[in-house]
């Protein structure tokens, strides 16, 4: 009689449990300071640049570089106080990116996720208006 074993079942037999992916934690900077802005010249006017600080507003996952604007829609669950956004990635050659956006500026901080990542979960805390929620934790595995 022939037996078929998968790699994960062999690892479970020899190592005492299922194979678990390592969880990676990410943290967007809570604020971003802009020192200068690029302004197109306006005839007869001089651009005066004042440094400004912008607070973290949202975190998003993208299929490909965020410049391509291919934001993925998560599955969301809520318990009234928190919102949990979950993304699942199918195995492919597609690159996935995480991007942190900031209030009052189009500037986004982005980071490419590793090929070994198959899911990400972002926990948000519900807030009263004007912002509906604030990112609390980001974990991917």
N, CA, C and O of each residue as an XYZ file, in Angstrom:
564
protein
N       0.836     -1.175      0.000
C       0.000      0.000      0.000
C       0.887      1.248      0.000
O       1.822      1.354      0.794
N       0.587      2.183     -0.892
C       1.354      3.425     -0.982
C       0.707      4.490     -0.121
O      -0.518      4.582     -0.039
N       1.553      5.304      0.531
C       1.059      6.408      1.355
C       1.554      7.715      0.755
O       2.683      7.800      0.271
N       0.720      8.710      0.791
C       1.100     10.045      0.310
C       1.154     10.975      1.503
O       0.233     11.002      2.319
N       2.225     11.732      1.607
C       2.384     12.699      2.683
C       2.700     14.061      2.083
O       3.464     14.162      1.123
N       2.122     15.088      2.640
C       2.481     16.447      2.236
C       3.638     16.901      3.101
O       3.893     16.329      4.161
N       4.334     17.925      2.653
C       5.450     18.459      3.427
C       4.989     18.916      4.805
O       5.672     18.670      5.798
N       3.831     19.583      4.877
C       3.363     20.083      6.174
C       2.998     18.938      7.115
O       3.207     19.045      8.323
N       2.445     17.822      6.568
C       2.127     16.699      7.452
C       3.394     16.013      7.937
O       3.439     15.560      9.081
N       4.431     15.923      7.097
C       5.702     15.360      7.543
C       6.353     16.241      8.602
O       6.891     15.737      9.588
N       6.305     17.549      8.403
C       6.865     18.458      9.405
C       6.090     18.373     10.718
O       6.678     18.444     11.798
N       4.770     18.222     10.622
C       3.958     18.087     11.833
C       4.318     16.806     12.572
O       4.386     16.806     13.801
N       4.554     15.696     11.836
C       4.915     14.433     12.461
C       6.282     14.508     13.130
O       6.451     14.052     14.261
N       7.252     15.083     12.431
C       8.602     15.100     12.979
C       8.832     16.219     13.982
O       9.659     16.074     14.883
N       8.134     17.308     13.848
C       8.423     18.484     14.671
C       7.355     18.777     15.703
O       7.482     19.747     16.451
N       6.308     17.975     15.771
C       5.342     18.110     16.848
C       4.256     19.141     16.643
O       3.658     19.555     17.636
N       3.954     19.585     15.454
C       2.878     20.541     15.264
C       2.849     21.068     13.858
O       3.768     20.813     13.079
N       1.799     21.807     13.514
C       1.699     22.350     12.159
C       2.719     23.453     11.930
O       3.153     24.128     12.864
N       3.083     23.615     10.701
C       4.002     24.678     10.310
C       3.275     26.010     10.376
O       2.209     26.161      9.779
N       3.835     26.979     11.091
C       3.187     28.280     11.211
C       4.064     29.358     10.597
O       5.281     29.370     10.783
N       3.435     30.255      9.870
C       4.162     31.359      9.244
C       4.550     32.379     10.303
O       3.823     32.591     11.273
N       5.690     33.001     10.108
C       6.149     34.039     11.027
C       5.319     35.303     10.812
O       5.088     35.714      9.675
N       4.877     35.913     11.902
C       4.102     37.148     11.807
C       5.052     38.336     11.851
O       5.912     38.432     12.727
N       4.881     39.234     10.895
C       5.687     40.449     10.841
C       4.808     41.620     11.250
O       3.663     41.721     10.809
N       5.325     42.490     12.072
C       4.587     43.670     12.500
C       5.162     44.898     11.792
O       6.377     45.054     11.663
N       4.262     45.752     11.345
C       4.648     46.999     10.700
C       4.077     48.140     11.528
O       3.053     47.985     12.192
N       4.735     49.269     11.483
C       4.204     50.446     12.166
C       4.437     51.667     11.294
O       5.574     52.053     11.022
N       3.341     52.263     10.865
C       3.450     53.507     10.108
C       3.849     54.605     11.090
O       3.379     54.611     12.227
N       4.699     55.524     10.674
C       4.973     56.670     11.548
C       3.666     57.393     11.852
O       2.852     57.597     10.951
N       3.454     57.781     13.100
C       2.197     58.418     13.507
C       2.017     59.805     12.896
O       0.898     60.306     12.792
N       3.125     60.416     12.493
C       3.066     61.734     11.848
C       4.222     61.849     10.865
O       5.233     61.155     10.982
N       4.054     62.730      9.905
C       5.094     62.970      8.912
C       5.280     64.478      8.786
O       4.308     65.222      8.655
N       6.526     64.920      8.826
C       6.819     66.350      8.709
C       7.310     66.646      7.304
O       8.305     66.080      6.853
N       6.607     67.537      6.613
C       7.030     67.974      5.278
C       7.854     69.237      5.422
O       7.402     70.234      5.985
N       9.072     69.176      4.903
C       9.976     70.318      5.001
C       9.825     71.277      3.832
O       9.976     72.488      3.990
N       9.527     70.731      2.659
C       9.355     71.599      1.494
C       8.420     70.932      0.495
O       8.308     69.707      0.444
N       7.765     71.747     -0.279
C       6.837     71.243     -1.296
C       7.267     71.757     -2.655
O       7.802     72.859     -2.774
N       7.034     70.959     -3.667
C       7.347     71.370     -5.030
C       6.119     72.078     -5.595
O       5.052     71.474     -5.707
N       6.262     73.348     -5.949
C       5.148     74.146     -6.436
C       5.470     74.632     -7.838
O       6.552     75.166     -8.085
N       4.533     74.447     -8.753
C       4.723     74.948    -10.108
C       4.753     76.479    -10.052
O       3.956     77.082     -9.333
N       5.660     77.115    -10.801
C       5.741     78.581    -10.785
C       4.435     79.238    -11.237
O       3.755     78.765    -12.147
N       4.117     80.331    -10.573
C       2.941     81.129    -10.934
C       3.456     82.528    -11.247
O       4.091     83.164    -10.406
N       3.183     83.001    -12.451
C       3.703     84.302    -12.901
C       3.344     85.413    -11.910
O       2.183     85.593    -11.545
N       4.360     86.142    -11.492
C       4.151     87.286    -10.602
C       4.052     86.910     -9.130
O       3.846     87.784     -8.288
N       4.195     85.627     -8.801
C       4.069     85.187     -7.410
C       5.296     84.394     -6.986
O       5.960     83.762     -7.807
N       5.584     84.439     -5.690
C       6.669     83.647     -5.107
C       6.053     82.637     -4.137
O       5.238     82.995     -3.286
N       6.450     81.374     -4.275
C       5.957     80.332     -3.359
C       6.733     80.423     -2.049
O       7.963     80.376     -2.052
N       6.032     80.553     -0.944
C       6.640     80.590      0.385
C       6.284     79.270      1.064
O       5.113     78.967      1.294
N       7.300     78.507      1.373
C       7.100     77.166      1.910
C       7.234     77.186      3.429
O       8.229     77.679      3.961
N       6.237     76.653      4.123
C       6.254     76.559      5.577
C       6.204     75.082      5.948
O       5.299     74.374      5.507
N       7.163     74.595      6.756
C       7.118     73.186      7.163
C       5.788     72.871      7.868
O       5.228     73.709      8.574
N       5.305     71.653      7.658
C       4.041     71.269      8.280
C       4.086     69.805      8.698
O       4.792     68.997      8.094
N       3.318     69.469      9.748
C       3.231     68.102     10.246
C       1.860     67.540      9.909
O       0.839     68.207     10.075
N       1.853     66.300      9.432
C       0.616     65.645      9.009
C       0.466     64.329      9.765
O       1.408     63.540      9.832
N      -0.714     64.091     10.335
C      -0.991     62.898     11.134
C      -1.417     61.720     10.260
O      -2.055     61.886      9.220
N      -1.040     60.520     10.719
C      -1.426     59.296     10.035
C      -2.949     59.231      9.931
O      -3.656     59.441     10.917
N      -3.447     58.936      8.729
C      -4.889     58.867      8.534
C      -5.367     57.461      8.158
O      -6.410     57.013      8.634
N      -4.604     56.763      7.304
C      -5.085     55.470      6.832
C      -3.917     54.591      6.422
O      -2.819     55.079      6.152
N      -4.167     53.284      6.377
C      -3.207     52.301      5.891
C      -3.932     51.470      4.850
O      -5.081     51.075      5.049
N      -3.261     51.206      3.740
C      -3.900     50.471      2.638
C      -2.915     49.467      2.068
O      -1.703     49.671      2.138
N      -3.427     48.388      1.508
C      -2.618     47.378      0.831
C      -2.876     47.509     -0.669
O      -4.017     47.678     -1.101
N      -1.802     47.430     -1.455
C      -1.891     47.588     -2.909
C      -1.349     46.363     -3.633
O      -0.398     45.732     -3.172
N      -1.951     46.033     -4.757
C      -1.422     45.040     -5.689
C      -0.526     45.822     -6.638
O      -1.017     46.570     -7.483
N       0.769     45.656     -6.506
C       1.717     46.462     -7.264
C       2.032     47.744     -6.513
O       1.505     47.990     -5.428
N       2.891     48.549     -7.098
C       3.311     49.808     -6.467
C       2.101     50.730     -6.281
O       1.243     50.797     -7.161
N       2.017     51.440     -5.151
C       0.883     52.351     -4.915
C       0.689     53.403     -6.007
O      -0.420     53.908     -6.179
N       1.738     53.739     -6.742
C       1.621     54.704     -7.837
C       0.607     54.242     -8.884
O      -0.019     55.059     -9.558
N       0.453     52.920     -9.009
C      -0.487     52.361     -9.983
C      -1.934     52.430     -9.491
O      -2.856     52.146    -10.255
N      -2.143     52.803     -8.235
C      -3.470     52.997     -7.631
C      -4.355     51.757     -7.716
O      -5.535     51.856     -8.052
N      -3.785     50.583     -7.411
C      -4.543     49.323     -7.400
C      -4.767     48.886     -5.954
O      -4.295     47.829     -5.537
N      -5.493     49.710     -5.193
C      -5.771     49.396     -3.788
C      -6.687     48.182     -3.705
O      -7.649     48.061     -4.463
N      -6.373     47.285     -2.772
C      -7.183     46.087     -2.568
C      -8.218     46.349     -1.477
O      -7.942     47.050     -0.504
N      -9.387     45.790     -1.644
C     -10.474     45.965     -0.681
C     -10.393     44.829      0.344
O     -10.380     43.659     -0.039
N     -10.337     45.154      1.638
C     -10.237     44.107      2.655
C     -11.607     43.549      3.050
O     -12.645     44.134      2.741
N     -11.585     42.422      3.731
C     -12.763     41.936      4.448
C     -12.711     42.622      5.806
O     -11.660     42.648      6.446
N     -13.828     43.173      6.251
C     -13.834     43.917      7.518
C     -14.800     43.304      8.515
O     -15.868     42.812      8.151
N     -14.400     43.345      9.792
C     -15.240     42.940     10.906
C     -15.172     44.053     11.933
O     -14.148     44.725     12.057
N     -16.257     44.254     12.671
C     -16.287     45.311     13.678
C     -17.011     44.826     14.920
O     -17.992     44.087     14.840
N     -16.504     45.261     16.083
C     -17.189     44.950     17.334
C     -17.745     46.212     17.995
O     -18.123     46.189     19.167
N     -17.793     47.304     17.247
C     -18.290     48.572     17.781
C     -17.172     49.508     18.190
O     -17.237     50.704     17.907
N     -16.143     48.989     18.851
C     -15.000     49.813     19.274
C     -13.830     49.726     18.299
O     -13.073     50.683     18.135
N     -13.691     48.573     17.657
C     -12.577     48.373     16.729
C     -13.089     47.837     15.397
O     -14.174     47.262     15.305
N     -12.274     48.045     14.377
C     -12.528     47.498     13.045
C     -11.300     46.680     12.680
O     -10.173     47.147     12.846
N     -11.504     45.479     12.191
C     -10.398     44.647     11.752
C     -10.512     44.467     10.247
O     -11.495     43.917      9.751
N      -9.505     44.932      9.526
C      -9.453     44.796      8.065
C      -8.462     43.684      7.736
O      -7.323     43.702      8.205
N      -8.898     42.711      6.927
C      -8.054     41.552      6.603
C      -7.939     41.390      5.089
O      -8.934     41.420      4.366
N      -6.703     41.218      4.630
C      -6.415     40.952      3.223
C      -5.787     39.570      3.121
O      -4.908     39.232      3.914
N      -6.223     38.767      2.157
C      -5.629     37.468      1.852
C      -5.036     37.549      0.448
O      -5.684     38.039     -0.476
N      -3.803     37.067      0.291
C      -3.131     37.115     -0.999
C      -2.951     35.709     -1.546
O      -2.437     34.832     -0.852
N      -3.368     35.491     -2.779
C      -3.136     34.207     -3.441
C      -1.672     34.151     -3.881
O      -1.064     35.183     -4.166
N      -1.113     32.948     -3.933
C       0.257     32.786     -4.410
C       0.330     33.230     -5.865
O      -0.404     32.724     -6.714
N       1.221     34.180     -6.148
C       1.399     34.660     -7.522
C       2.709     35.424     -7.595
O       3.421     35.558     -6.599
N       3.018     35.917     -8.772
C       4.213     36.744     -8.936
C       3.920     38.211     -8.636
O       4.815     39.054     -8.713
N       2.667     38.516     -8.296
C       2.244     39.888     -7.993
C       2.979     40.403     -6.749
O       3.113     39.682     -5.761
N       3.449     41.639     -6.802
C       4.045     42.283     -5.627
C       2.940     42.983     -4.857
O       2.033     43.561     -5.457
N       3.008     42.937     -3.539
C       2.055     43.634     -2.693
C       2.802     44.674     -1.872
O       3.924     44.441     -1.423
N       2.165     45.822     -1.683
C       2.756     46.944     -0.969
C       1.813     47.399      0.133
O       0.595     47.256      0.029
N       2.398     47.950      1.190
C       1.624     48.584      2.247
C       1.931     50.077      2.167
O       3.079     50.472      1.966
N       0.896     50.903      2.325
C       1.080     52.353      2.195
C       0.381     53.081      3.347
O      -0.755     52.766      3.702
N       1.076     54.046      3.911
C       0.561     54.867      5.004
C       0.247     56.245      4.433
O       1.118     56.900      3.861
N      -1.002     56.684      4.591
C      -1.376     58.007      4.081
C      -1.619     58.956      5.248
O      -1.983     58.544      6.349
N      -1.408     60.234      4.973
C      -1.430     61.254      6.020
C      -2.423     62.354      5.688
O      -2.591     62.736      4.530
N      -3.067     62.846      6.715
C      -4.108     63.872      6.582
C      -3.538     65.165      6.014
O      -2.499     65.648      6.465
N      -4.229     65.720      5.019
C      -3.871     67.024      4.483
C      -2.700     67.041      3.523
O      -2.169     68.112      3.228
N      -2.278     65.874      3.022
C      -1.191     65.831      2.057
C      -1.370     64.620      1.134
O      -1.870     63.582      1.569
N      -0.970     64.743     -0.119
C      -1.031     63.588     -1.013
C       0.172     62.659     -0.846
O       0.220     61.607     -1.482
N       1.147     63.023     -0.004
C       2.345     62.215      0.192
C       1.987     60.948      0.967
O       1.286     61.001      1.977
N       2.481     59.809      0.476
C       2.254     58.504      1.093
C       3.603     57.843      1.339
O       4.509     57.952      0.513
N       3.741     57.154      2.476
C       4.935     56.345      2.730
C       4.577     54.903      2.380
O       3.574     54.381      2.866
N       5.387     54.255      1.542
C       5.068     52.913      1.062
C       6.244     51.970      1.261
O       7.407     52.375      1.249
N       5.898     50.680      1.446
C       6.912     49.641      1.635
C       6.430     48.368      0.950
O       5.272     47.974      1.086
N       7.345     47.727      0.205
C       7.002     46.474     -0.473
C       6.988     45.351      0.556
O       7.881     45.248      1.398
N       5.942     44.499      0.472
C       5.854     43.332      1.344
C       6.638     42.192      0.710
O       6.755     42.123     -0.514
N       7.169     41.306      1.527
C       7.924     40.169      1.032
C       7.040     39.152      0.329
O       5.834     39.102      0.570
N       7.631     38.347     -0.533
C       6.905     37.316     -1.296
C       6.280     36.263     -0.374
O       5.305     35.612     -0.751
N       6.840     36.093      0.839
C       6.329     35.083      1.755
C       5.037     35.499      2.457
O       4.404     34.679      3.122
N       4.645     36.749      2.316
C       3.435     37.266      2.969
C       2.197     36.742      2.234
O       2.100     36.859      1.012
N       1.249     36.162      2.987
C       0.011     35.668      2.382
C      -1.232     36.348      2.951
O      -2.330     36.180      2.420
N      -1.064     37.119      4.033
C      -2.201     37.846      4.596
C      -1.712     39.006      5.467
O      -0.605     38.979      6.004
N      -2.563     40.018      5.591
C      -2.293     41.154      6.475
C      -3.572     41.505      7.219
O      -4.670     41.392      6.673
N      -3.422     41.930      8.464
C      -4.543     42.372      9.281
C      -4.190     43.735      9.863
O      -3.122     43.915     10.448
N      -5.101     44.690      9.697
C      -4.924     46.016     10.286
C      -6.075     46.249     11.248
O      -7.245     46.146     10.878
N      -5.728     46.561     12.477
C      -6.718     46.832     13.524
C      -6.883     48.347     13.625
O      -5.899     49.072     13.771
N      -8.121     48.825     13.548
C      -8.429     50.252     13.661
C      -9.248     50.494     14.925
O     -10.082     49.669     15.297
N      -9.008     51.623     15.581
C      -9.832     52.061     16.708
C     -10.861     53.040     16.173
O     -10.515     53.993     15.474
N     -12.135     52.804     16.503
C     -13.190     53.736     16.078
C     -13.035     55.050     16.819
O     -12.692     55.078     18.001
N     -13.293     56.140     16.107
C     -13.216     57.483     16.679
C     -14.492     58.246     16.364
O     -15.248     57.886     15.461
N     -14.712     59.303     17.125
C     -15.789     60.234     16.763
C     -15.286     61.043     15.575
O     -14.081     61.075     15.322
N     -16.178     61.694     14.844
C     -15.761     62.451     13.671
C     -14.767     63.536     14.073
O     -14.735     63.900     15.248
N     -13.955     64.073     13.163
C     -14.071     63.928     11.718
C     -13.454     62.634     11.184
O     -13.839     62.194     10.101
N     -12.513     62.005     11.896
C     -11.935     60.747     11.413
C     -12.727     59.577     11.965
O     -12.939     59.512     13.176
N     -13.174     58.652     11.129
C     -13.959     57.525     11.636
C     -13.130     56.476     12.382
O     -13.657     55.805     13.270
N     -11.842     56.319     12.043
C     -11.024     55.299     12.695
C      -9.544     55.653     12.585
O      -9.123     56.380     11.685
N      -8.757     55.111     13.539
C      -7.303     55.336     13.551
C      -6.612     53.983     13.530
O      -6.968     53.106     14.318
N      -5.612     53.781     12.630
C      -4.885     52.511     12.611
C      -4.173     52.287     13.944
O      -3.501     53.184     14.453
N      -4.324     51.077     14.510
C      -3.708     50.729     15.789
C      -2.559     49.740     15.643
O      -1.502     49.914     16.249
N      -2.768     48.703     14.837
C      -1.720     47.684     14.656
C      -1.809     47.098     13.255
O      -2.877     47.025     12.646
N      -0.645     46.683     12.773
C      -0.542     46.100     11.437
C       0.299     44.826     11.570
O       1.439     44.875     12.031
N      -0.266     43.698     11.170
C       0.513     42.450     11.208
C       0.277     41.668      9.918
O      -0.841     41.603      9.408
N       1.348     41.080      9.406
C       1.279     40.295      8.181
C       1.998     38.971      8.406
O       2.964     38.899      9.165
N       1.528     37.949      7.754
C       2.193     36.653      7.860
C       2.085     35.924      6.526
O       2.582     34.806      6.391
